[in-house]
Amino acid sequence: MTARNGTAEWRGDVESGSGRITVGNGVFEGPYSFASRFGEGDGTNPEQLIAAAHAACFTMALSNLLSGEGHVPDSLRTAAHVQLRNIEGSPTLARMDLETEGRVPGVEEDEFRRYAEQAKEMCPVSRALAGIPEIRLTARLT
């Protein structure tokens, strides 16, 4: 298997400092800060990157399942929303919501939901995030 990489650099104290995140060899690069993580400041944050990774992984897993059963999707789109909450005095990833929509010829709504549940279980990022107490999934055809 391949190994993937990301880097982060931080300067200053946690509340007034700032940093830069790099994904891979520069495919994405952006600033992050206390304000972008715990408020509405400009830049990204680790939780957004986790949500994006989960959406991407889940969507590929769903495509793989559907295609393997002869139902090649016209399109799949997934949004992931992660909630960061203070639990026992520590910022904690407390909940992940996956909302997926698909156009899949020959698949009924209930069948699509079953495939989506399977994809959630087999996605490597879902498995890596197993410590999140609640991962909810909404799946519908468009």
Coordinates of C-alpha atoms in Angstrom, one line a residue:
M1 CA 0.0 0.0 0.0
T2 CA 1.0 3.6 -0.5
A3 CA 1.8 6.1 2.2
R4 CA 0.3 9.6 2.0
N5 CA 1.6 12.7 3.7
G6 CA 0.6 16.1 5.0
T7 CA 2.5 18.8 6.9
A8 CA 1.7 21.6 9.2
E9 CA 3.7 24.5 10.5
W10 CA 2.7 26.8 13.4
R11 CA 4.2 30.0 14.7
G12 CA 3.4 31.7 17.9
D13 CA 1.1 30.9 20.8
V14 CA -2.2 29.0 20.2
E15 CA -4.6 32.0 20.3
S16 CA -2.7 34.6 18.4
G17 CA -0.3 32.5 16.3
S18 CA -1.0 31.0 12.9
G19 CA 0.0 28.2 10.7
R20 CA 0.0 26.6 7.3
I21 CA -1.2 23.2 6.3
T22 CA 0.1 21.4 3.2
V23 CA -1.6 18.3 1.7
G24 CA 0.7 15.9 -0.2
N25 CA 3.3 17.7 -2.1
G26 CA 1.4 20.9 -2.3
V27 CA -1.8 19.8 -4.0
F28 CA -3.5 21.9 -1.4
E29 CA -2.0 24.5 0.9
G30 CA -3.7 26.9 3.2
P31 CA -3.6 28.9 6.4
Y32 CA -5.1 27.9 9.7
S33 CA -5.5 29.6 13.1
F34 CA -7.3 29.6 16.4
A35 CA -10.0 31.8 14.8
S36 CA -10.5 29.4 11.8
R37 CA -10.7 26.4 14.1
F38 CA -12.7 27.6 17.0
G39 CA -14.5 30.6 15.4
E40 CA -15.4 31.9 12.0
G41 CA -11.9 33.2 11.0
D42 CA -10.5 32.9 7.5
G43 CA -8.5 29.8 6.6
T44 CA -9.0 26.1 7.1
N45 CA -8.7 23.8 10.1
P46 CA -8.0 20.1 10.8
E47 CA -11.7 19.3 11.2
Q48 CA -12.5 20.6 7.7
L49 CA -9.8 18.5 6.3
I50 CA -11.1 15.4 8.1
A51 CA -14.6 16.1 6.8
A52 CA -13.3 16.4 3.2
A53 CA -11.3 13.2 3.6
H54 CA -14.3 11.4 4.9
A55 CA -16.6 12.6 2.1
A56 CA -14.0 11.7 -0.5
C57 CA -13.3 8.2 0.9
F58 CA -17.0 7.4 1.5
T59 CA -18.0 8.5 -2.0
M60 CA -15.3 6.4 -3.7
A61 CA -16.3 3.4 -1.5
L62 CA -19.9 3.8 -2.6
S63 CA -19.0 4.1 -6.2
N64 CA -16.9 0.9 -5.9
L65 CA -19.8 -1.0 -4.3
L66 CA -22.4 0.2 -6.9
S67 CA -20.1 -0.4 -9.9
G68 CA -19.2 -3.8 -8.6
E69 CA -22.9 -4.7 -8.7
G70 CA -23.3 -3.4 -12.2
H71 CA -24.8 0.0 -11.2
V72 CA -22.2 2.5 -12.4
P73 CA -23.3 5.9 -10.9
D74 CA -24.0 8.9 -13.2
S75 CA -23.0 11.0 -10.2
L76 CA -22.5 10.8 -6.4
R77 CA -22.0 13.8 -4.2
T78 CA -21.3 13.7 -0.5
A79 CA -21.1 16.5 2.1
A80 CA -19.5 15.7 5.5
H81 CA -20.1 17.9 8.6
V82 CA -18.0 17.2 11.7
Q83 CA -18.9 18.7 15.1
L84 CA -16.1 19.7 17.4
R85 CA -17.4 19.9 21.0
N86 CA -15.8 20.5 24.4
I87 CA -16.2 17.1 26.2
E88 CA -14.7 16.8 29.7
G89 CA -12.6 19.9 29.1
S90 CA -11.1 18.8 25.8
P91 CA -12.0 19.7 22.2
T92 CA -13.4 16.4 20.8
L93 CA -14.8 15.3 17.5
A94 CA -18.2 14.4 18.7
R95 CA -20.3 13.7 15.6
M96 CA -20.0 13.3 11.8
D97 CA -22.9 13.7 9.4
L98 CA -22.6 12.3 5.9
E99 CA -25.2 13.4 3.4
T100 CA -24.9 11.7 0.1
E101 CA -27.0 12.1 -3.1
G102 CA -26.7 10.0 -6.2
R103 CA -28.0 9.5 -9.7
V104 CA -27.7 5.7 -10.2
P105 CA -29.6 4.1 -13.0
G106 CA -31.4 0.9 -12.1
V107 CA -31.2 1.4 -8.3
E108 CA -34.2 2.1 -6.0
E109 CA -34.0 4.4 -3.0
D110 CA -33.9 1.6 -0.3
E111 CA -31.2 -0.2 -2.3
F112 CA -29.2 2.9 -2.5
R113 CA -29.4 3.4 1.2
R114 CA -28.2 -0.1 1.8
Y115 CA -25.2 0.4 -0.5
A116 CA -24.5 3.7 1.3
E117 CA -24.5 2.0 4.7
Q118 CA -22.1 -0.7 3.4
A119 CA -19.8 2.0 2.1
K120 CA -19.8 3.8 5.4
E121 CA -18.7 0.6 7.1
M122 CA -15.9 -0.3 4.6
C123 CA -14.5 3.2 4.0
P124 CA -11.0 3.4 5.5
V125 CA -11.6 6.9 6.8
S126 CA -14.8 5.8 8.5
R127 CA -12.8 3.0 10.2
A128 CA -10.1 5.5 11.2
L129 CA -12.8 7.8 12.7
A130 CA -14.4 4.9 14.7
G131 CA -13.7 6.9 17.9
I132 CA -16.3 9.5 17.0
P133 CA -19.4 8.5 19.1
E134 CA -21.9 9.3 16.4
I135 CA -21.6 9.0 12.6
R136 CA -24.9 9.6 10.9
L137 CA -25.7 8.9 7.3
T138 CA -28.4 10.3 5.0
A139 CA -28.6 8.9 1.5
R140 CA -31.0 9.7 -1.3
L141 CA -31.3 9.5 -5.0
T142 CA -31.7 12.7 -7.0

